[in-house]
Short mmCIF file of C-alpha atoms and ligand atoms in Angstrom, two decimals:
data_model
loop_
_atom_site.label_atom_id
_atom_site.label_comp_id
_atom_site.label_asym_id
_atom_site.label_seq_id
_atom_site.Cartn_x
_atom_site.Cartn_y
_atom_site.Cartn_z
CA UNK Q 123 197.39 114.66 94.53
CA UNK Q 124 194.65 115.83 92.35
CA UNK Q 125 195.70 113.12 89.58
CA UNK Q 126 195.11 110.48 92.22
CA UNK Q 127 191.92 111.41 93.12
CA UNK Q 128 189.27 108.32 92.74
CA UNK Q 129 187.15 108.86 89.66
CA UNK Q 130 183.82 108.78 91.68
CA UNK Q 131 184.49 111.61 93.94
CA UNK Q 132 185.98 113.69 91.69
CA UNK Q 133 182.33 113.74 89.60
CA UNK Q 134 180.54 114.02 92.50
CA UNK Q 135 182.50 117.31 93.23
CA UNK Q 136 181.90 118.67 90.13
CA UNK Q 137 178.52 117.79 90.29
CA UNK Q 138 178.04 119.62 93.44
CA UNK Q 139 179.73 122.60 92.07
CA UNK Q 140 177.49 122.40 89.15
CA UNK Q 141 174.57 122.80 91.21
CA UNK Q 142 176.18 125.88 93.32
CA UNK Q 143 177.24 127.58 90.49
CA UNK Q 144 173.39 126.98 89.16
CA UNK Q 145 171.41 127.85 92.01
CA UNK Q 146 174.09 130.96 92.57
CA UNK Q 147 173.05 131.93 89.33
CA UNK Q 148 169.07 131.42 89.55
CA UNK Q 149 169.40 133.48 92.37
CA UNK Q 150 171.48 136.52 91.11
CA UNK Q 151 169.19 136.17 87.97
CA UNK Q 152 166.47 136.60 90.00
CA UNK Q 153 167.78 139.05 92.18
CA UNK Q 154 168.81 141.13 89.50
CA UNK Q 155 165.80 141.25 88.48
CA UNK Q 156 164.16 142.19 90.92
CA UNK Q 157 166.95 144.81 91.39
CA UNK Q 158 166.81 146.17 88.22
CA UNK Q 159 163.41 146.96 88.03
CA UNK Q 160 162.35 150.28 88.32
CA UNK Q 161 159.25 150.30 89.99
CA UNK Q 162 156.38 150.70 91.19
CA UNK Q 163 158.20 152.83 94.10
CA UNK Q 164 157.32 155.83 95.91
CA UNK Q 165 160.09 158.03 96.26
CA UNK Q 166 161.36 160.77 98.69
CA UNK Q 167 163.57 163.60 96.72
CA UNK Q 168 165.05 165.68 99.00
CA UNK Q 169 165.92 168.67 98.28
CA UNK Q 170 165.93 173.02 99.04
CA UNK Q 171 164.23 175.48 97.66
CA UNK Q 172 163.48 176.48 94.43
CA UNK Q 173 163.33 180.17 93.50
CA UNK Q 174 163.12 179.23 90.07
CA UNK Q 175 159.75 177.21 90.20
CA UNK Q 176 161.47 174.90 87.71
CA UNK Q 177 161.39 171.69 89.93
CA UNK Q 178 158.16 171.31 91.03
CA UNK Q 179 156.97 170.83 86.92
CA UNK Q 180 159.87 168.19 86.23
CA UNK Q 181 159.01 166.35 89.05
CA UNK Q 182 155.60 166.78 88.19
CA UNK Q 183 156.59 165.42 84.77
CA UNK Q 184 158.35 162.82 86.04
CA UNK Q 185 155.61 161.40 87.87
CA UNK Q 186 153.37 161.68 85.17
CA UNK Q 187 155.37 160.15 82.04
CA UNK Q 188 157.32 157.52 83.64
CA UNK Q 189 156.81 154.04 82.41
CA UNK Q 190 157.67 152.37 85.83
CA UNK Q 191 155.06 153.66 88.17
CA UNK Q 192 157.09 155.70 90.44
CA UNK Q 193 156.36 158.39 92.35
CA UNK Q 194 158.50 160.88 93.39
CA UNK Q 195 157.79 163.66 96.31
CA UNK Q 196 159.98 166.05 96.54
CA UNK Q 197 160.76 167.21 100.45
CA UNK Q 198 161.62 170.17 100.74
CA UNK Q 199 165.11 170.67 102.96
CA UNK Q 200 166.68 174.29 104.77
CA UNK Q 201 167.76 176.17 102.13
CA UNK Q 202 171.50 176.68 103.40
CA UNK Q 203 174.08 174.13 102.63
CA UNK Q 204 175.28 173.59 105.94
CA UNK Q 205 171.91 173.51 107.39
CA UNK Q 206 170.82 171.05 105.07
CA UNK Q 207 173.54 168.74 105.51
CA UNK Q 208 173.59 168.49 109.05
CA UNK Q 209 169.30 167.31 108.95
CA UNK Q 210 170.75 164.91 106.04
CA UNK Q 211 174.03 163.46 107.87
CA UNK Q 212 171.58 163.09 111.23
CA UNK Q 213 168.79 161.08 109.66
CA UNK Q 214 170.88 159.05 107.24
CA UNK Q 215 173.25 158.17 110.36
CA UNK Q 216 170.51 157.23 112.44
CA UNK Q 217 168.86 154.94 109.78
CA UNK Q 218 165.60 156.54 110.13
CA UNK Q 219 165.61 158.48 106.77
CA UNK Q 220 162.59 158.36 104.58
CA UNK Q 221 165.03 159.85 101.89
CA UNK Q 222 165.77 158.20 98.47
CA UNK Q 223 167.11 160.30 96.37
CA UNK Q 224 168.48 163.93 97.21
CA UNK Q 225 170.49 166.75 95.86
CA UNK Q 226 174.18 167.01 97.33
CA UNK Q 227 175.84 170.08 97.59
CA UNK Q 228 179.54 169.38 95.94
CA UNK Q 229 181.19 169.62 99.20
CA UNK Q 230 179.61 166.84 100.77
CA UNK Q 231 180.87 163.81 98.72
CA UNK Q 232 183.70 163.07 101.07
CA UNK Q 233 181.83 162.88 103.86
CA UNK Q 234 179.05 160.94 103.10
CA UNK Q 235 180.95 158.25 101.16
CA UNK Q 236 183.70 157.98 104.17
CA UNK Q 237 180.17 157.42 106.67
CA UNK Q 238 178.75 155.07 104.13
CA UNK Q 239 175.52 157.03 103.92
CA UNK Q 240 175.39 156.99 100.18
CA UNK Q 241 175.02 154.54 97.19
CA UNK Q 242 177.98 153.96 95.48
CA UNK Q 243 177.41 154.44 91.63
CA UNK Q 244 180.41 153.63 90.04
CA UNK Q 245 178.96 150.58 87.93
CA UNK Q 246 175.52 152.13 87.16
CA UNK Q 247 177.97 155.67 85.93
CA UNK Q 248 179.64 153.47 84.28
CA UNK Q 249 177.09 152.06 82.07
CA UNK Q 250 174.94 154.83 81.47
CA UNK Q 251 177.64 157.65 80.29
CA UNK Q 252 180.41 158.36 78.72
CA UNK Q 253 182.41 160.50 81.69
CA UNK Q 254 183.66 163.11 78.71
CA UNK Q 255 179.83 164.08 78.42
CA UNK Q 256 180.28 166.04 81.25
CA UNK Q 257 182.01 169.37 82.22
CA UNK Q 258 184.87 167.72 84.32
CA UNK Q 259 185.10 169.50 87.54
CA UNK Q 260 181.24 168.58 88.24
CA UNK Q 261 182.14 165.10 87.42
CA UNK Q 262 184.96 164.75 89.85
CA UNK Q 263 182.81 166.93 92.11
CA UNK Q 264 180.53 163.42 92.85
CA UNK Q 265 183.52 161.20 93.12
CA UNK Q 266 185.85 160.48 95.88
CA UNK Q 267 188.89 158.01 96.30
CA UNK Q 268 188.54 157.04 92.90
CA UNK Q 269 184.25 155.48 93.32
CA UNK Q 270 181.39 157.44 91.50
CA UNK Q 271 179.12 158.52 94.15
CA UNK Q 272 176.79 161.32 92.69
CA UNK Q 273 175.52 162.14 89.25
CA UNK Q 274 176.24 165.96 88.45
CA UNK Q 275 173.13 167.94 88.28
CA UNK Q 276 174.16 171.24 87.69
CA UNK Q 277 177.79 172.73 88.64
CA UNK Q 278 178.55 175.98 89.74
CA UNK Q 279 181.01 178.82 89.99
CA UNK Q 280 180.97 182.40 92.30
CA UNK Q 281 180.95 185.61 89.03
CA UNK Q 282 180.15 189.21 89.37
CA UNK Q 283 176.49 190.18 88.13
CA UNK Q 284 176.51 194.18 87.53
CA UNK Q 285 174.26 197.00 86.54
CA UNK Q 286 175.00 196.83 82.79
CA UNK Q 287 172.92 200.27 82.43
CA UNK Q 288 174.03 202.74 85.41
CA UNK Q 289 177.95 201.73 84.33
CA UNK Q 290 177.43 202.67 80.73
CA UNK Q 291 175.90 205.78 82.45
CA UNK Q 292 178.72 206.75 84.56
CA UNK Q 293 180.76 205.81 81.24
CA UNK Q 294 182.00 202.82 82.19
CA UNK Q 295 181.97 200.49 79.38
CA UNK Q 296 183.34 197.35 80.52
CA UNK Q 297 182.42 195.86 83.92
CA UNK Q 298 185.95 196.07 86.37
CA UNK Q 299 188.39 193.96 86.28
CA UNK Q 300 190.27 194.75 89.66
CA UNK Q 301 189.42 194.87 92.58
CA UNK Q 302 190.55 198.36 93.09
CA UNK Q 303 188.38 199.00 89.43
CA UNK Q 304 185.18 197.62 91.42
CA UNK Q 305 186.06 200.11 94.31
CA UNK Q 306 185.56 203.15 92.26
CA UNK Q 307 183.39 201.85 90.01
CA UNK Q 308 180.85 201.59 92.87
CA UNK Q 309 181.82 204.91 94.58
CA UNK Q 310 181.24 206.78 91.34
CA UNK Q 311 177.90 205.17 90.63
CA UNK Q 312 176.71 205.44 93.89
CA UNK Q 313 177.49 209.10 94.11
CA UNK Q 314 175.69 209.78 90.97
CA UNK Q 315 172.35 207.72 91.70
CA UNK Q 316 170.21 206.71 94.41
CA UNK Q 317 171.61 203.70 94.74
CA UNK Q 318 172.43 202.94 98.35
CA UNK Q 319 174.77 199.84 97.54
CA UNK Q 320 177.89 199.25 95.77
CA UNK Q 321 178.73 195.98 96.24
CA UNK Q 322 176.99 193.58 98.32
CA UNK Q 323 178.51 189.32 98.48
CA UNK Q 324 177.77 186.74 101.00
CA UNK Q 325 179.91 187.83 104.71
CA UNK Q 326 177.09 185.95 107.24
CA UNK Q 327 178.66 183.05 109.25
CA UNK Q 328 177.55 180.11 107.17
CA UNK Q 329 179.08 177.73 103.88
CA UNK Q 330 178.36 180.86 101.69
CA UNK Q 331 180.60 182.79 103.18
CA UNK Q 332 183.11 180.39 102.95
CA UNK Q 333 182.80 180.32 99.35
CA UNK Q 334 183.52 184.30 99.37
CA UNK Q 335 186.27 184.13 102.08
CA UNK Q 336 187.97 181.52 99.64
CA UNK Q 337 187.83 183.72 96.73
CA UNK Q 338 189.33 186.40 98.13
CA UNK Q 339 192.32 184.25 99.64
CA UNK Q 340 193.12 183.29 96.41
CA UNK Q 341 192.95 186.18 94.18
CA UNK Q 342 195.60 187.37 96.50
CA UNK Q 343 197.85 184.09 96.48
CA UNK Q 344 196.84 182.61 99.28
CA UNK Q 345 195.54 178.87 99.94
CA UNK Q 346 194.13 177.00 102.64
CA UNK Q 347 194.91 173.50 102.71
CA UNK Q 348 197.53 171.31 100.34
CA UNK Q 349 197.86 167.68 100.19
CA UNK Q 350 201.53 167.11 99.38
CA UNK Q 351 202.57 164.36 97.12
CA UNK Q 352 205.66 162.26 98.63
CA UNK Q 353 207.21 159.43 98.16
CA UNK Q 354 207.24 156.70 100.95
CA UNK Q 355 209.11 154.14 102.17
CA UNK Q 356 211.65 151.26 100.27
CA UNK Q 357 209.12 151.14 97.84
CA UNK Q 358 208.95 154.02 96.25
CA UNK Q 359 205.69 154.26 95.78
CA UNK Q 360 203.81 157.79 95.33
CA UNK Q 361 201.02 158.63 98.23
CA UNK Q 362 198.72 161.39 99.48
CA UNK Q 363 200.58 163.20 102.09
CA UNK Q 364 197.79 164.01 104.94
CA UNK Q 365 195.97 167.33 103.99
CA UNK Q 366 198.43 170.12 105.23
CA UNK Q 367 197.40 173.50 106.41
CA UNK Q 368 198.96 176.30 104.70
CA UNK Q 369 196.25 179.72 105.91
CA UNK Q 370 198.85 181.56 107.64
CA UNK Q 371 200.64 183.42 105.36
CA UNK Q 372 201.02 186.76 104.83
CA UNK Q 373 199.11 186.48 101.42
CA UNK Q 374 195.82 184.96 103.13
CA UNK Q 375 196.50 188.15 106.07
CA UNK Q 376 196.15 190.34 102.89
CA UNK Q 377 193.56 188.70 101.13
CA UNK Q 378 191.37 189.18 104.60
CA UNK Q 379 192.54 193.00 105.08
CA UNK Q 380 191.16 193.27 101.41
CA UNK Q 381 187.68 192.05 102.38
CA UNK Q 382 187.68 193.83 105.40
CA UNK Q 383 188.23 197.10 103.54
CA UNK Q 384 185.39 196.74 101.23
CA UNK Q 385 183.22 197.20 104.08
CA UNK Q 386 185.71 199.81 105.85
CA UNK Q 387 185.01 202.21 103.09
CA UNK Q 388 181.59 201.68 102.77
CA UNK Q 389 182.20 200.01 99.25
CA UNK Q 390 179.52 196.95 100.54
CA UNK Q 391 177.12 198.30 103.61
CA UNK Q 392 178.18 196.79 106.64
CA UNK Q 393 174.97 194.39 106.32
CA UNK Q 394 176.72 192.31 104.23
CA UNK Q 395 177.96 190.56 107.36
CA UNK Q 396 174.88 188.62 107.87
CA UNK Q 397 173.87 188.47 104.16
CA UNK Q 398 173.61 184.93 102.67
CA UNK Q 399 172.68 184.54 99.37
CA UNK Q 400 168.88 184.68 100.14
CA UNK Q 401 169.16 188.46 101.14
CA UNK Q 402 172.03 189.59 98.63
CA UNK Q 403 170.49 188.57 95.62
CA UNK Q 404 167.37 189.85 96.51
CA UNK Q 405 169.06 193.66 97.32
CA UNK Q 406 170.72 193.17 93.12
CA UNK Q 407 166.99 192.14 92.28
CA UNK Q 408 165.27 195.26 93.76
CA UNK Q 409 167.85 197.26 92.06
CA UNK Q 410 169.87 198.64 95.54
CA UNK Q 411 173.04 197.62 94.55
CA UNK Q 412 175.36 198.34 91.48
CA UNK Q 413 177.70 194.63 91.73
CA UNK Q 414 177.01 191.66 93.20
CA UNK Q 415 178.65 188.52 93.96
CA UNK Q 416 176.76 185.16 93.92
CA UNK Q 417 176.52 182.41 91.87
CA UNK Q 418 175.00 181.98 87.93
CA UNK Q 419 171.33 181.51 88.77
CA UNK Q 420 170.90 184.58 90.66
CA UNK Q 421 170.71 186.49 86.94
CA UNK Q 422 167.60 185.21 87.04
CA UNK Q 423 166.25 186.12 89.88
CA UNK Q 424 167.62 189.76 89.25
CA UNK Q 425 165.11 189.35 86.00
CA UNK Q 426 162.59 188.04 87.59
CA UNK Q 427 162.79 191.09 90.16
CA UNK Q 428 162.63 194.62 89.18
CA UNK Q 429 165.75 193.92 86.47
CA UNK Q 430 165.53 193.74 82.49
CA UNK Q 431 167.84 191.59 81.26
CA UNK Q 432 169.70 194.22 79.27
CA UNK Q 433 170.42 195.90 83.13
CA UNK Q 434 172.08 192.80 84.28
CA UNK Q 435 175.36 191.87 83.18
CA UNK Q 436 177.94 189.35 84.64
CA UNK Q 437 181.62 188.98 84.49
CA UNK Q 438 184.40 186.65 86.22
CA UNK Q 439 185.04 188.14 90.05
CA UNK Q 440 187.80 190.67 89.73
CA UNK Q 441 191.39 189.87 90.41
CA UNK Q 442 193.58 191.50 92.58
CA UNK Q 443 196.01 193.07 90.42
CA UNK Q 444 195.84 193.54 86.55
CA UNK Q 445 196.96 190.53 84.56
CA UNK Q 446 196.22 188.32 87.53
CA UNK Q 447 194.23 184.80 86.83
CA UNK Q 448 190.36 184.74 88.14
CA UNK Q 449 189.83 182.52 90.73
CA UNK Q 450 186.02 181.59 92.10
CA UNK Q 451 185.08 178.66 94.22
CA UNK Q 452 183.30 175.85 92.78
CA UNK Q 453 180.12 175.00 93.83
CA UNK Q 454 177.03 172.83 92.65
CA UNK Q 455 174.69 169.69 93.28
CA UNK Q 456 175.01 166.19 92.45
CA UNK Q 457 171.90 163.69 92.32
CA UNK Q 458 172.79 160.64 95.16
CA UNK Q 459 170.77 157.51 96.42
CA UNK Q 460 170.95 157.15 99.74
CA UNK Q 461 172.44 154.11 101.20
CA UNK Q 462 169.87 151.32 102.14
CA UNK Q 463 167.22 152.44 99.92
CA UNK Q 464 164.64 150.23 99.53
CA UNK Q 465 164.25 151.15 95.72
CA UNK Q 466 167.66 152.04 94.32
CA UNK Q 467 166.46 151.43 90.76
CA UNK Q 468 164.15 153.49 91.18
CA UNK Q 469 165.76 156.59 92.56
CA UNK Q 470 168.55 155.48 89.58
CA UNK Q 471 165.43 156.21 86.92
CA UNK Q 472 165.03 159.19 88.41
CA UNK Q 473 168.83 160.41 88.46
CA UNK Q 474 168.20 159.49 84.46
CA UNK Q 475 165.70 161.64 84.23
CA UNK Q 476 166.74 164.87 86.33
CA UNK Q 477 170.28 164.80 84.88
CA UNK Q 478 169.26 164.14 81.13
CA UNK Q 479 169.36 167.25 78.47
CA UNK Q 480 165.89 168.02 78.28
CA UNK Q 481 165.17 168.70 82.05
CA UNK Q 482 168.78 170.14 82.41
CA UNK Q 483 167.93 172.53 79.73
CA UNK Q 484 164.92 173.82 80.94
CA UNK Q 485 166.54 174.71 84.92
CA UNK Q 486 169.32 176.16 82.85
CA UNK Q 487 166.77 178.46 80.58
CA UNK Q 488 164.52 179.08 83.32
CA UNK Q 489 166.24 179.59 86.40
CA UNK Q 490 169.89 180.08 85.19
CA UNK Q 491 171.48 176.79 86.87
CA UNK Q 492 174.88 175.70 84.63
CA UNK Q 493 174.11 172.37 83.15
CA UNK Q 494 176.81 170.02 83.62
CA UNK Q 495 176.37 168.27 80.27
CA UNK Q 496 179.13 169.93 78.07
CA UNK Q 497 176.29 169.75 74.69
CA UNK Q 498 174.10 171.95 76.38
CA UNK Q 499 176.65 174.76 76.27
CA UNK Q 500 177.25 174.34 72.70
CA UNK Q 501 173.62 175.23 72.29
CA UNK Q 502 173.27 178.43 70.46
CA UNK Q 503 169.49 178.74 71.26
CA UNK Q 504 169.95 178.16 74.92
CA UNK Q 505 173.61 180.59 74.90
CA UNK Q 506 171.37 183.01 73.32
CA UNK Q 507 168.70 183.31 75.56
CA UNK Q 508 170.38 182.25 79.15
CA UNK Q 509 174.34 184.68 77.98
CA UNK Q 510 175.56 183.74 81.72
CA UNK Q 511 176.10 180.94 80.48
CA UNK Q 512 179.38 181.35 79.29
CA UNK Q 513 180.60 183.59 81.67
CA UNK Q 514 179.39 180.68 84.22
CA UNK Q 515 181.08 178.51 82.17
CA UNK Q 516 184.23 179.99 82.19
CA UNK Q 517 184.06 180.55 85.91
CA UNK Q 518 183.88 176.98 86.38
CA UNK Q 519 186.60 176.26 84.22
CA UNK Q 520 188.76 178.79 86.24
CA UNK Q 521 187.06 178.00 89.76
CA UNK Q 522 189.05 176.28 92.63
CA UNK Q 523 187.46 173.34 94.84
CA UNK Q 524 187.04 173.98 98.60
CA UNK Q 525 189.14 171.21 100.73
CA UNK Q 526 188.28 168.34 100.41
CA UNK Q 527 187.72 166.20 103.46
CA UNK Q 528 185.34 163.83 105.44
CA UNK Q 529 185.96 166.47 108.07
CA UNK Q 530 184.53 169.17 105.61
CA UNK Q 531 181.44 169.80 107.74
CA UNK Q 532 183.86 170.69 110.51
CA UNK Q 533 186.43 172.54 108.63
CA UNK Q 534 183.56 175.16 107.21
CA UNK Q 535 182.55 176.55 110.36
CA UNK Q 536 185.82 177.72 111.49
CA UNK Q 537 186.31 179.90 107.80
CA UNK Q 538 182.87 180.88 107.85
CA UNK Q 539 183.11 182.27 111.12
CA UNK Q 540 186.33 183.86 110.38
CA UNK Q 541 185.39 185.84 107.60
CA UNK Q 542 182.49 187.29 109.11
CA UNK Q 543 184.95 188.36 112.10
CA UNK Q 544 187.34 189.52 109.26
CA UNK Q 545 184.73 191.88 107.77
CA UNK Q 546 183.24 193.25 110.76
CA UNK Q 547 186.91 194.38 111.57
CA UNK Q 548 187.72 192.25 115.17
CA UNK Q 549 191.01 190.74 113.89
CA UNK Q 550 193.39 192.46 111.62
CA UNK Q 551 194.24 189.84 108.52
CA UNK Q 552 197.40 188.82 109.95
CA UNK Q 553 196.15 187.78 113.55
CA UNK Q 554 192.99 186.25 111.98
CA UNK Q 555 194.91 184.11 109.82
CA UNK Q 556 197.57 182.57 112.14
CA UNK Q 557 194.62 181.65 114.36
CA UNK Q 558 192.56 179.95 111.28
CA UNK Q 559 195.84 177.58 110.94
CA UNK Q 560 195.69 176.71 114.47
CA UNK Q 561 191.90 176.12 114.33
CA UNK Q 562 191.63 174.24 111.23
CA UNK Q 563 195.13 172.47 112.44
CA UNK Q 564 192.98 171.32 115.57
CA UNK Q 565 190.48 169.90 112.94
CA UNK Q 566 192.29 167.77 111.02
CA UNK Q 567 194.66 167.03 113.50
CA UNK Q 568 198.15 167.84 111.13
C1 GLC G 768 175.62 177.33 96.05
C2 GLC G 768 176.70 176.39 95.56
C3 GLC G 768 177.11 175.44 96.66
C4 GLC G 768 177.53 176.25 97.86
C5 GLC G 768 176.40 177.16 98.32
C6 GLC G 768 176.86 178.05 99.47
O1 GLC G 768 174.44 176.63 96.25
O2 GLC G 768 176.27 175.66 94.45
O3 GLC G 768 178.16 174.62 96.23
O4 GLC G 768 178.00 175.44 98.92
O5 GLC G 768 175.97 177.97 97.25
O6 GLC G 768 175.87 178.82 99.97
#
């Protein structure tokens, strides 16, 4: 009995526990220190191209201003999602990585939290911000299973960019809001200008096209994937149902007829099969095609090709019937550490920095990326001079996530390459879609 206990050893205990609890603490202290401070470090940022020359200068700045002596060198990664993900997910699995720090498409968080290949940054999120600073679906974008594992960079959502000047000419004046709108919209302009395009979008066989395949699934009621809540055994308590399949319906078989059709009747040229975004935006720059699909930031590439801004404008995707909601996928980039790191502080300065206001500002001014910080977008200067903006904004408030699974990088290919076969015509919608559920089923193995 602990009453009993001689006086002696009962001081010598605590003694000894004195002394752990001391040198525990010493240590921590001085591990934390160590830890904790920033620098000097010489960091690998990893991340794709940049169109809008905006992130060369803030990492330049960066390097330059930063009290901590780090250096940051930005490598540059394959400019497609997938393609980028799969160098990533090989080097951080192998542990041979000379990445830090890198920008994470919003798709991946799943996956590289379930491998372990990334920081976890739930305490350090925690500290630093106040979640309701930013706009929400970016921050759930960079969490998974409840742990912080990215810091949104800049979020993302698919709109309609049109010509704002060869509309009004046709008479036109408001961009369409159906599908069926966009149709003759396009055939009208086309007929009365040189312009060889009406719509062109994203159909090649790689994540953007799954992006576009998605958003026309669900303008015509269709979905892909559902986790059902149930309730489960005596206890009554309320789990996650595995992630259930739900593409074969006759809604998705409609929603890939659709598609198909807009190449059919020559609505998008049949190049739009192997168009990713590199090639589609650049066919809106030069001024070939009267809509296009793609993401916020390609406004300013349009401006910074043959466009003036008062040519260009952009609206949500249209719907398939009137009165219909406007869906678009979500996209966007978080800022992660990778795991093992040798200078986690370090890359954590750096998340500061890239995802503060000021630098935010300037990609969203300059290169049209959607900050994720909600005060940005109640900046009237910034509204006025970037005006997709909003219409970005709004898309992301109305935009849908793609699944979400540590089996994502798996799951893609199969609706990538399905839409490209929907749009060049080999499987009618219904056919296509029964065997997406049976592909995707043999993926996540419901
Ligand atoms: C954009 C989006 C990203 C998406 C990619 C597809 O970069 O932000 O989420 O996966 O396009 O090409």
């Amino acid at each position: 009995m602990i009453g009993d206990r001689p006086v002696r050893d009962g001081s010598a205990r605590n003694l000894l526990r004195l002394t752990t609890v001391l040198v525990v603490a010493v240590v921590a202290g001085l591990s934390g220190c160590a830890d904790d401070e920033p620098g000097p470090a010489e960091l690998t940022f990893a991340f794709g191209p940049d169109e809008s020359e905006t992130l060369g200068p803030i990492i330049e700045t960066f390097n330059e201003t930063n009290e901590f002596d780090i250096t940051v060198e930005w490598r540059e990664m394959p400019r497609e999602s997938d393609a980028y993900f799969a160098v990533l997910s090989d080097e951080l699995q192998a542990g041979d990585s000379d990445i830090d720090v890198f920008g994470a498409d919003v798709i991946w968080t799943g996956e590289l939290a379930e491998n372990g290949l990334v920081t976890d940054l739930t305490t350090r999120a925690r500290e630093e911000y106040d979640p309701a600073q930013f706009v929400s679906a970016a921050r759930l974008s960079a969490s998974y299973r409840q742990r912080t594992y990215g810091i949104p960079w800049y979020t993302d959502a698919g709109v309609l960019l049109y010509r704002a000047d060869l509309l009004a000419d046709a008479g036109y004046d408001a961009p369409p809001g159906t599908w069926d709108e966009l149709r003759e919209m396009a055939s009208t302009v086309m007929d009365a200008t040189e312009v060889p395009a009406g719509f062109v979008f994203q159909g090649a066989d790689y994540e953007g096209g799954v992006a576009n395949l998605l958003e026309h699934i669900w303008s015509f009621g269709g979905r892909v994937l559902t986790t059902q809540a149930s309730v489960a055994g005596s206890f009554g308590e309320s789990v996650m149902a595995p992630n259930v399949i739900v593409i074969n319906s006759a809604r998705t078989a409609e929603g890939l007829d659709h598609a198909r059709s807009l190449v059919e009747d020559g609505t998008a040229p049949r190049e739009v099969t192997a168009f990713r975004e590199v090639e589609s935006d650049e066919v809106f720059a030069a001024g070939d095609a009267v809509f296009l699909r793609s993401w916020p930031l390609a406004v300013a590439i349009a401006t910074a090709g043959d466009l003036e801004p008062d040519q260009v404008g952009a609206a949500a995707l249209p719907v398939a019937r009137e009165g219909d909601p406007a869906f678009s996928t979500l996209g966007g980039w978080n800022l992660m550490i990778a795991d093992g790191t040798e200078d986690e502080a370090a890359a954590w300065e750096f998340i500061r920095y890239m995802a503060a206001e000021e630098q935010q500002r300037i990609r969203a001014r300059d290169g049209a990326f959607l900050p994720t910080l909600e005060a940005l977008y109640a900046d009237e200067s910034l509204a006025a001079e970037q005006p997709v903006l909003a219409v970005g904004r709004e898309a992301v408030e109305n935009a849908r996530i793609r699944p979400v699974s540590p089996r994502y990088s798996e799951i893609s290919p199969v609706l990538a390459a399905g839409f490209q076969a929907a749009l060049l015509g080999e499987e009618d919608g219904a056919t296509l879609a029964a065997r997406l559920q049976r592909e995707l089923e043999a993926v996540v193995g419901s």
